[in-house]
mmCIF file of C-alpha atoms and ligand atoms in Angstrom:
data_model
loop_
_atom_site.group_PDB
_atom_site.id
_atom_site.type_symbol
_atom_site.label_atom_id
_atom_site.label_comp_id
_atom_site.label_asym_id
_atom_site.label_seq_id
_atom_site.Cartn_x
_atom_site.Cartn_y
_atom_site.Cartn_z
ATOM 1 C CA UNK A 1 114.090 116.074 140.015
ATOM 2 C CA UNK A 2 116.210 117.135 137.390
ATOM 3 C CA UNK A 3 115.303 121.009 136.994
ATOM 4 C CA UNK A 4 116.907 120.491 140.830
ATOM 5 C CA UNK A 5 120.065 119.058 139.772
ATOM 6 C CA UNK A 6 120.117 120.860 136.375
ATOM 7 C CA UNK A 7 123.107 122.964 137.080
ATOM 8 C CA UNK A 8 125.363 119.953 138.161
ATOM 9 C CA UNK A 9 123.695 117.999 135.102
ATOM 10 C CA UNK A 10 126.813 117.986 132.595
ATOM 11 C CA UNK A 11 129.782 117.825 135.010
ATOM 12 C CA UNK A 12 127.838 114.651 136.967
ATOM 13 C CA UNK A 13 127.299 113.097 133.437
ATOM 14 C CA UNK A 14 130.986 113.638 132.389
ATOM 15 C CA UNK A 15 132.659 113.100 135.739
ATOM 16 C CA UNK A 16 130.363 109.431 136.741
ATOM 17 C CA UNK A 17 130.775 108.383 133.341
ATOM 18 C CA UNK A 18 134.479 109.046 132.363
ATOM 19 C CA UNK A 19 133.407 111.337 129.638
ATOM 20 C CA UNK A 20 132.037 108.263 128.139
ATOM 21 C CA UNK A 21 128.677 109.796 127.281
ATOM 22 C CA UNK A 22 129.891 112.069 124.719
ATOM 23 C CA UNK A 23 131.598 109.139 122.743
ATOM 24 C CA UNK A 24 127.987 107.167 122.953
ATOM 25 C CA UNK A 25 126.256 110.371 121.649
ATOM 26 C CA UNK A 26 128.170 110.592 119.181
ATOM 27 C CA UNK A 27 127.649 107.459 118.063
ATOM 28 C CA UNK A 28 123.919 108.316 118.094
ATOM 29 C CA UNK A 29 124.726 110.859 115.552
ATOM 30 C CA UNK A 30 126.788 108.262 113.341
ATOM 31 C CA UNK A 31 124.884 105.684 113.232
ATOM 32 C CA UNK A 32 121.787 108.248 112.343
ATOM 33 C CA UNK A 33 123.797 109.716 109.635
ATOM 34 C CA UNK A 34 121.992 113.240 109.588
ATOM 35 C CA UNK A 35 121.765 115.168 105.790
ATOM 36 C CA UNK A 36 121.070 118.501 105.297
ATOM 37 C CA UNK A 37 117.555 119.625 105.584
ATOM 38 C CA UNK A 38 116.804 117.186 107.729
ATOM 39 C CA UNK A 39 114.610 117.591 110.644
ATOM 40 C CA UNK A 40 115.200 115.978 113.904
ATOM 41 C CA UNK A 41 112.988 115.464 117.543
ATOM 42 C CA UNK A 42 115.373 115.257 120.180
ATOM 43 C CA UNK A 43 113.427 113.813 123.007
ATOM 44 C CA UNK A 44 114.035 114.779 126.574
ATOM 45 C CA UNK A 45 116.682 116.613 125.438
ATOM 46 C CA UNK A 46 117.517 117.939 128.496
ATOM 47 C CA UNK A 47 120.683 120.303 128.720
ATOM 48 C CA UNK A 48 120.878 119.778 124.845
ATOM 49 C CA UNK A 49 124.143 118.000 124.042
ATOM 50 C CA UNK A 50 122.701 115.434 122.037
ATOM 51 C CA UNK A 51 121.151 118.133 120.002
ATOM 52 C CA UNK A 52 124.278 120.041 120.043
ATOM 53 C CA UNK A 53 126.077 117.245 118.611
ATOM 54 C CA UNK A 54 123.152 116.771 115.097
ATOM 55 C CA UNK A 55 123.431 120.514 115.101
ATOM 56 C CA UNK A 56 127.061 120.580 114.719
ATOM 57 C CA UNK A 57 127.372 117.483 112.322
ATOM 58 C CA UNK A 58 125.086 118.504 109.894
ATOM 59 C CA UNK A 59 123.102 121.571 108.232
ATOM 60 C CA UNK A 60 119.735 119.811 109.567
ATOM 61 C CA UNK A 61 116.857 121.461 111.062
ATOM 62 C CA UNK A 62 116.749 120.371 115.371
ATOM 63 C CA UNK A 63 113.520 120.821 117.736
ATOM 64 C CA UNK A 64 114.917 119.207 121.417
ATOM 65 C CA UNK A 65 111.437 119.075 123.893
ATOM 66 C CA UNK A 66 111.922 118.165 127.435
ATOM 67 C CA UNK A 67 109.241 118.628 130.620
ATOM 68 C CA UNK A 68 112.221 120.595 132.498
ATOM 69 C CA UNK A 69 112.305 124.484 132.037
ATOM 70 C CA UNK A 70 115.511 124.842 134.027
ATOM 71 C CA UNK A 71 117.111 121.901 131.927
ATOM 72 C CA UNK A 72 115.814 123.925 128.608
ATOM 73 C CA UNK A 73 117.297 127.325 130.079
ATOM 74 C CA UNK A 74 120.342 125.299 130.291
ATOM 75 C CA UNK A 75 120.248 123.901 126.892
ATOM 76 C CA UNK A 76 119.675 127.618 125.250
ATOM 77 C CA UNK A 77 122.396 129.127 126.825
ATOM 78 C CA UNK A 78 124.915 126.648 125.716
ATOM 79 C CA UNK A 79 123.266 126.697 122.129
ATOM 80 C CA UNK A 80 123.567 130.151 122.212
ATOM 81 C CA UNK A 81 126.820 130.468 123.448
ATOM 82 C CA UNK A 82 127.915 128.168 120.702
ATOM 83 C CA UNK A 83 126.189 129.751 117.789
ATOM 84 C CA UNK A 84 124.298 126.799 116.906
ATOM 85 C CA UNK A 85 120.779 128.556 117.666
ATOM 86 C CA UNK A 86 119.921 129.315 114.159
ATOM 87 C CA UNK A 87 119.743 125.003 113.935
ATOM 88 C CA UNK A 88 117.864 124.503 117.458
ATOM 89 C CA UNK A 89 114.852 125.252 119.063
ATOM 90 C CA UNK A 90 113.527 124.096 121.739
ATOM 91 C CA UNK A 91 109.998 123.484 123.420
ATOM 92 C CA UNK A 92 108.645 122.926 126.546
ATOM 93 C CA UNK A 93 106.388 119.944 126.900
ATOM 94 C CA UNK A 94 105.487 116.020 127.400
ATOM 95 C CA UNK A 95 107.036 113.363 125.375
ATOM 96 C CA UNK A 96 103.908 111.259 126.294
ATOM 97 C CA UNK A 97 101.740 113.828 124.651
ATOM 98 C CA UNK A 98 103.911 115.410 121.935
ATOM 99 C CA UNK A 99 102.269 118.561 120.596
ATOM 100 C CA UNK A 100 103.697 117.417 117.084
ATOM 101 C CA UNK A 101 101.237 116.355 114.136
ATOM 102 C CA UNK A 102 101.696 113.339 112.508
ATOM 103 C CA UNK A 103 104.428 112.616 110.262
ATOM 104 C CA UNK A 104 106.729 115.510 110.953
ATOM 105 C CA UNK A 105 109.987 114.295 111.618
ATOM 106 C CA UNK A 106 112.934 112.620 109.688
ATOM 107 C CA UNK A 107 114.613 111.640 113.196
ATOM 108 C CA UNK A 108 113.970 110.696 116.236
ATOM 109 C CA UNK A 109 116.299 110.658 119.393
ATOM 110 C CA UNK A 110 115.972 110.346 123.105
ATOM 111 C CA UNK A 111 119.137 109.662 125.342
ATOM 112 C CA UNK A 112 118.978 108.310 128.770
ATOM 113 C CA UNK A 113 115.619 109.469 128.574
ATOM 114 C CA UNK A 114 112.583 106.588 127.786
ATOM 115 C CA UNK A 115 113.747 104.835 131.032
ATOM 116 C CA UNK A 116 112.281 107.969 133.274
ATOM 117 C CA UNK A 117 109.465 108.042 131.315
ATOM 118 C CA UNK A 118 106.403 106.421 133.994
ATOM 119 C CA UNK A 119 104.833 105.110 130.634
ATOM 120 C CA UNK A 120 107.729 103.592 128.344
ATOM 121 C CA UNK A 121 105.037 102.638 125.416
ATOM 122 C CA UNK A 122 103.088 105.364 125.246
ATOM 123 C CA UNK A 123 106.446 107.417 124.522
ATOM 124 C CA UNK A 124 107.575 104.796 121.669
ATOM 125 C CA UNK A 125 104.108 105.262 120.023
ATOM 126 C CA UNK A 126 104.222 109.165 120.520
ATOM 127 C CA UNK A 127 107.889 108.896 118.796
ATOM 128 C CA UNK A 128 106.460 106.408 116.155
ATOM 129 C CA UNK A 129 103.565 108.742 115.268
ATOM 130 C CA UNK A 130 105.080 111.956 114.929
ATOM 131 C CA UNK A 131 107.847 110.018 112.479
ATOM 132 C CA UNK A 132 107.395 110.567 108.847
ATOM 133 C CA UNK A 133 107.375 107.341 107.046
ATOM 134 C CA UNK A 134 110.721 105.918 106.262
ATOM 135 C CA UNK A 135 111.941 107.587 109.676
ATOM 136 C CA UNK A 136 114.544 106.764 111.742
ATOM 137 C CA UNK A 137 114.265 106.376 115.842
ATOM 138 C CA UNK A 138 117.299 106.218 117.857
ATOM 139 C CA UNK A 139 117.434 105.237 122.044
ATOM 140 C CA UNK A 140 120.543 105.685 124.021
ATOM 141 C CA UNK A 141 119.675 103.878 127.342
ATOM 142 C CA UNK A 142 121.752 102.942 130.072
ATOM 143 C CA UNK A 143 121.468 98.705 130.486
ATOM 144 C CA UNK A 144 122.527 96.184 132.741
ATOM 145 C CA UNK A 145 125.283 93.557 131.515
ATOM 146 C CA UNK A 146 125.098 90.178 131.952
ATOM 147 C CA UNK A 147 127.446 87.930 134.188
ATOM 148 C CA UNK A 148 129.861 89.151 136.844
ATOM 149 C CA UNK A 149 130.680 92.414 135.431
ATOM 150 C CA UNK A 150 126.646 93.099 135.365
ATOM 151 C CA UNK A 151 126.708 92.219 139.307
ATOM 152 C CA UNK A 152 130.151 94.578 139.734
ATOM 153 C CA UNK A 153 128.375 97.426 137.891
ATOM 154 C CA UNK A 154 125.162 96.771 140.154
ATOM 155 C CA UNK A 155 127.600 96.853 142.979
ATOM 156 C CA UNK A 156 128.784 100.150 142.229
ATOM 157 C CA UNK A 157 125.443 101.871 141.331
ATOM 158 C CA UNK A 158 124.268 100.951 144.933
ATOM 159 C CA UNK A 159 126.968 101.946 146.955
ATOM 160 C CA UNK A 160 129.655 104.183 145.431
ATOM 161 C CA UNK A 161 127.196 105.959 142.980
ATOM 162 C CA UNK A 162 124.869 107.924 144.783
ATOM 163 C CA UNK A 163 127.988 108.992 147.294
ATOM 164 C CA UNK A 164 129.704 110.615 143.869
ATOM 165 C CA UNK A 165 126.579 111.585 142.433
ATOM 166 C CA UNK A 166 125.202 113.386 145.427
ATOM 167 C CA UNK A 167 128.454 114.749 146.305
ATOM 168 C CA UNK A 168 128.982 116.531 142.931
ATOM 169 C CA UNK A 169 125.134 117.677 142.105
ATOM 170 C CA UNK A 170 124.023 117.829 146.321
ATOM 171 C CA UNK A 171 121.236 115.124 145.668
ATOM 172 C CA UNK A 172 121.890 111.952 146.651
ATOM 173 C CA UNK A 173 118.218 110.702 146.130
ATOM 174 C CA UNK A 174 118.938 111.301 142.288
ATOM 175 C CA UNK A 175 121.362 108.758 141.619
ATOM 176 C CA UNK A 176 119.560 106.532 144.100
ATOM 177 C CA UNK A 177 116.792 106.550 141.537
ATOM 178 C CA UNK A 178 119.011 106.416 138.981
ATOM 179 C CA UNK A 179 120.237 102.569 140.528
ATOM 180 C CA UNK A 180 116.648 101.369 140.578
ATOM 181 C CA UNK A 181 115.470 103.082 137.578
ATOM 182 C CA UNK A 182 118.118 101.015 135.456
ATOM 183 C CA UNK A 183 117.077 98.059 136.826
ATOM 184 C CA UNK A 184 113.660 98.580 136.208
ATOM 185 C CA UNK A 185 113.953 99.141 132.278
ATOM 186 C CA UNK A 186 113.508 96.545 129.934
ATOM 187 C CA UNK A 187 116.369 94.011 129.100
ATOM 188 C CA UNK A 188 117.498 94.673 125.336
ATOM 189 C CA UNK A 189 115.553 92.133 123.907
ATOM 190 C CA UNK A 190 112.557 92.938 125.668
ATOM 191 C CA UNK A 191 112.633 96.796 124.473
ATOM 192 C CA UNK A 192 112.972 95.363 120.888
ATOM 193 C CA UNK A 193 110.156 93.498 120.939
ATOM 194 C CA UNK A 194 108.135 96.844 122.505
ATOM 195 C CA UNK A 195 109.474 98.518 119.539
ATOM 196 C CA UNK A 196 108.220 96.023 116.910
ATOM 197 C CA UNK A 197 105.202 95.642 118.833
ATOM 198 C CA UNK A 198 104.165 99.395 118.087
ATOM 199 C CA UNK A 199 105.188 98.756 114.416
ATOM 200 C CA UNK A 200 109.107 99.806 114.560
ATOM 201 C CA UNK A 201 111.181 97.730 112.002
ATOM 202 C CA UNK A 202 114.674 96.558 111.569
ATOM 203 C CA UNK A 203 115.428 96.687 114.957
ATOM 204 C CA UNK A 204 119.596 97.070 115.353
ATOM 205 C CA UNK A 205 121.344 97.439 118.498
ATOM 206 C CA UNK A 206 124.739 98.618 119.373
ATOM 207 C CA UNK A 207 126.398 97.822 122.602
ATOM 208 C CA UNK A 208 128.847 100.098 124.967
ATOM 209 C CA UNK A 209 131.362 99.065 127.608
ATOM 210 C CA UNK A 210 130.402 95.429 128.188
ATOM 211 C CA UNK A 211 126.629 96.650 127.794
ATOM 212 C CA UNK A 212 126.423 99.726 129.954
ATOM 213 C CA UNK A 213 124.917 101.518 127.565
ATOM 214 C CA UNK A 214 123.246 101.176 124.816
ATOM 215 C CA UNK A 215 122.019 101.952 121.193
ATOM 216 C CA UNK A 216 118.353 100.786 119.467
ATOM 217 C CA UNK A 217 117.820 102.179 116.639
ATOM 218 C CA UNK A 218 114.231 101.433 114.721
ATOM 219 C CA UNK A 219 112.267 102.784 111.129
ATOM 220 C CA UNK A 220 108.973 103.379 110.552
ATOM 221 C CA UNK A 221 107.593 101.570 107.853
ATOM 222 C CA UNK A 222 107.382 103.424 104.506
HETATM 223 C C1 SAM B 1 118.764 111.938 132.157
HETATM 224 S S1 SAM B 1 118.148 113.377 131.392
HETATM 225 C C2 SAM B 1 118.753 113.187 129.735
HETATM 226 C C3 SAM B 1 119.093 114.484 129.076
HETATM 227 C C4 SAM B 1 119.806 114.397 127.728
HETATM 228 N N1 SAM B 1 119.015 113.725 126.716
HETATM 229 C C5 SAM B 1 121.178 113.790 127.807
HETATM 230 O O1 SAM B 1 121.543 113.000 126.944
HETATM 231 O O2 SAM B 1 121.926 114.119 128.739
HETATM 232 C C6 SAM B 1 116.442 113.023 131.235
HETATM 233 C C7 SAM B 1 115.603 114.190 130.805
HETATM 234 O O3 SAM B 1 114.268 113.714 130.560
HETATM 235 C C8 SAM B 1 113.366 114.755 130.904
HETATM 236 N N2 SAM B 1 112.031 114.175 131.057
HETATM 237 C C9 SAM B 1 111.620 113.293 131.983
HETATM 238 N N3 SAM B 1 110.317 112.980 131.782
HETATM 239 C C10 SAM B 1 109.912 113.678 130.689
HETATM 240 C C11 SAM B 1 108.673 113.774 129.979
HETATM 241 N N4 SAM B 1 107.595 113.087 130.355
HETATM 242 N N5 SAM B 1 108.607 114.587 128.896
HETATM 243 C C12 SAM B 1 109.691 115.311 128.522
HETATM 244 N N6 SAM B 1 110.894 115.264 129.160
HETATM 245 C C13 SAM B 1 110.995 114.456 130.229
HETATM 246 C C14 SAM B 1 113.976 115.342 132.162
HETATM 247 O O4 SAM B 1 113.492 116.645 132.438
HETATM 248 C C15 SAM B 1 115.474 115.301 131.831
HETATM 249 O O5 SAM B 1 115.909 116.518 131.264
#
């Protein structure tokens, strides 16, 4: 589904979400305060901006994976283009079966991608595993908010949407997932408790226009 709407990826993101996404990636890269010669797993990285962003904010080491070659293709170009490629690489591959071994990363971030995974736990283990000790994971999900601004916003990602959506990328059936797909993941407090359940501590969350979107952030245990 997405190496089909990779080439309308960015400009659907931007347009649907008021440019909003950048300002919620970039608190991904706050709150994970990056130092140099660090090394961070972007997961589903897709057309890379969340890598982009690490890569520009500090002199860390970035591998982004994602299961789409045509988001990837999309991804290098930009990271070319920018002159960040010296900082990023990028694999092809399964965040369910990361071929990482264990312990290898500092970081961990996946945005707006655990909710399209078909197994959400077996991804937070994979994450947990290939975390060094001490590491940091951060999610940046899409959520549903509570009380009548939750029903508005479910309002609008069943009927105006998927209109936009298909309209700007030519697939409809995309952002008609993308409605059920949100309601489908975990509440907050529900994905906290997965997290702790695989071992994840000091579970924090930030929240994003009224709880559109938002932020969990978990370490692995020394
Ligand atoms: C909504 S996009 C998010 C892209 C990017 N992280 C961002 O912030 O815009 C979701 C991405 O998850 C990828 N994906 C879905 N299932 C995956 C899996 N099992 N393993 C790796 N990537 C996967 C898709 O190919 C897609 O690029």
């Amino acid at each position: 589904m997405f190496s089909s709407l990779a080439h309308r990826y960015d400009l659907a993101n931007h347009l649907l979400s008021l440019n909003q996404d950048k300002r919620w990636r970039k608190a991904v890269v706050r709150w994970a305060n990056p130092q140099a010669g660090q090394h961070l797993l972007d997961l589903c990285t897709g057309t890379g901006d969340l890598a982009l962003d690490f890569a520009k904010a500090a002199d860390i080491q970035v591998t982004g994976i994602d299961i789409s070659d045509k988001m990837l293709a999309i991804a290098a170009d930009k990271t070319k283009h920018i002159g960040f490629d010296h900082r990023i690489n990028y694999d092809e591959g399964n965040v369910l079966e990361l071929p990482y071994p264990d312990h290898q990363f500092d970081l961990a971030t996946i945005a707006f991608g655990l909710r399209n995974l078909p197994n959400y736990e077996q991804g937070l283990r994979e994450m947990f595993r290939v975390l060094k000790p001490g590491g940091q994971l951060l999610i940046l999900e899409f959520s549903l908010p509570k009380g009548i601004w939750g029903k508005l916003y479910l309002w609008y990602l069943k009927n105006i949407l998927p209109h936009i959506g298909g309209w700007i990328t030519g697939k409809k059936d995309a952002y008609q997932y993308l409605d059920q797909s949100i309601r489908d993941f975990p509440a907050r407090e529900d994905l906290s408790d997965l997290m702790r359940s695989i071992g994840f501590q000091d579970i924090g969350i930030r929240s994003f226009q009224g709880g559109i979107a938002l932020i969990h952030q978990g370490l692995k245990p020394q």
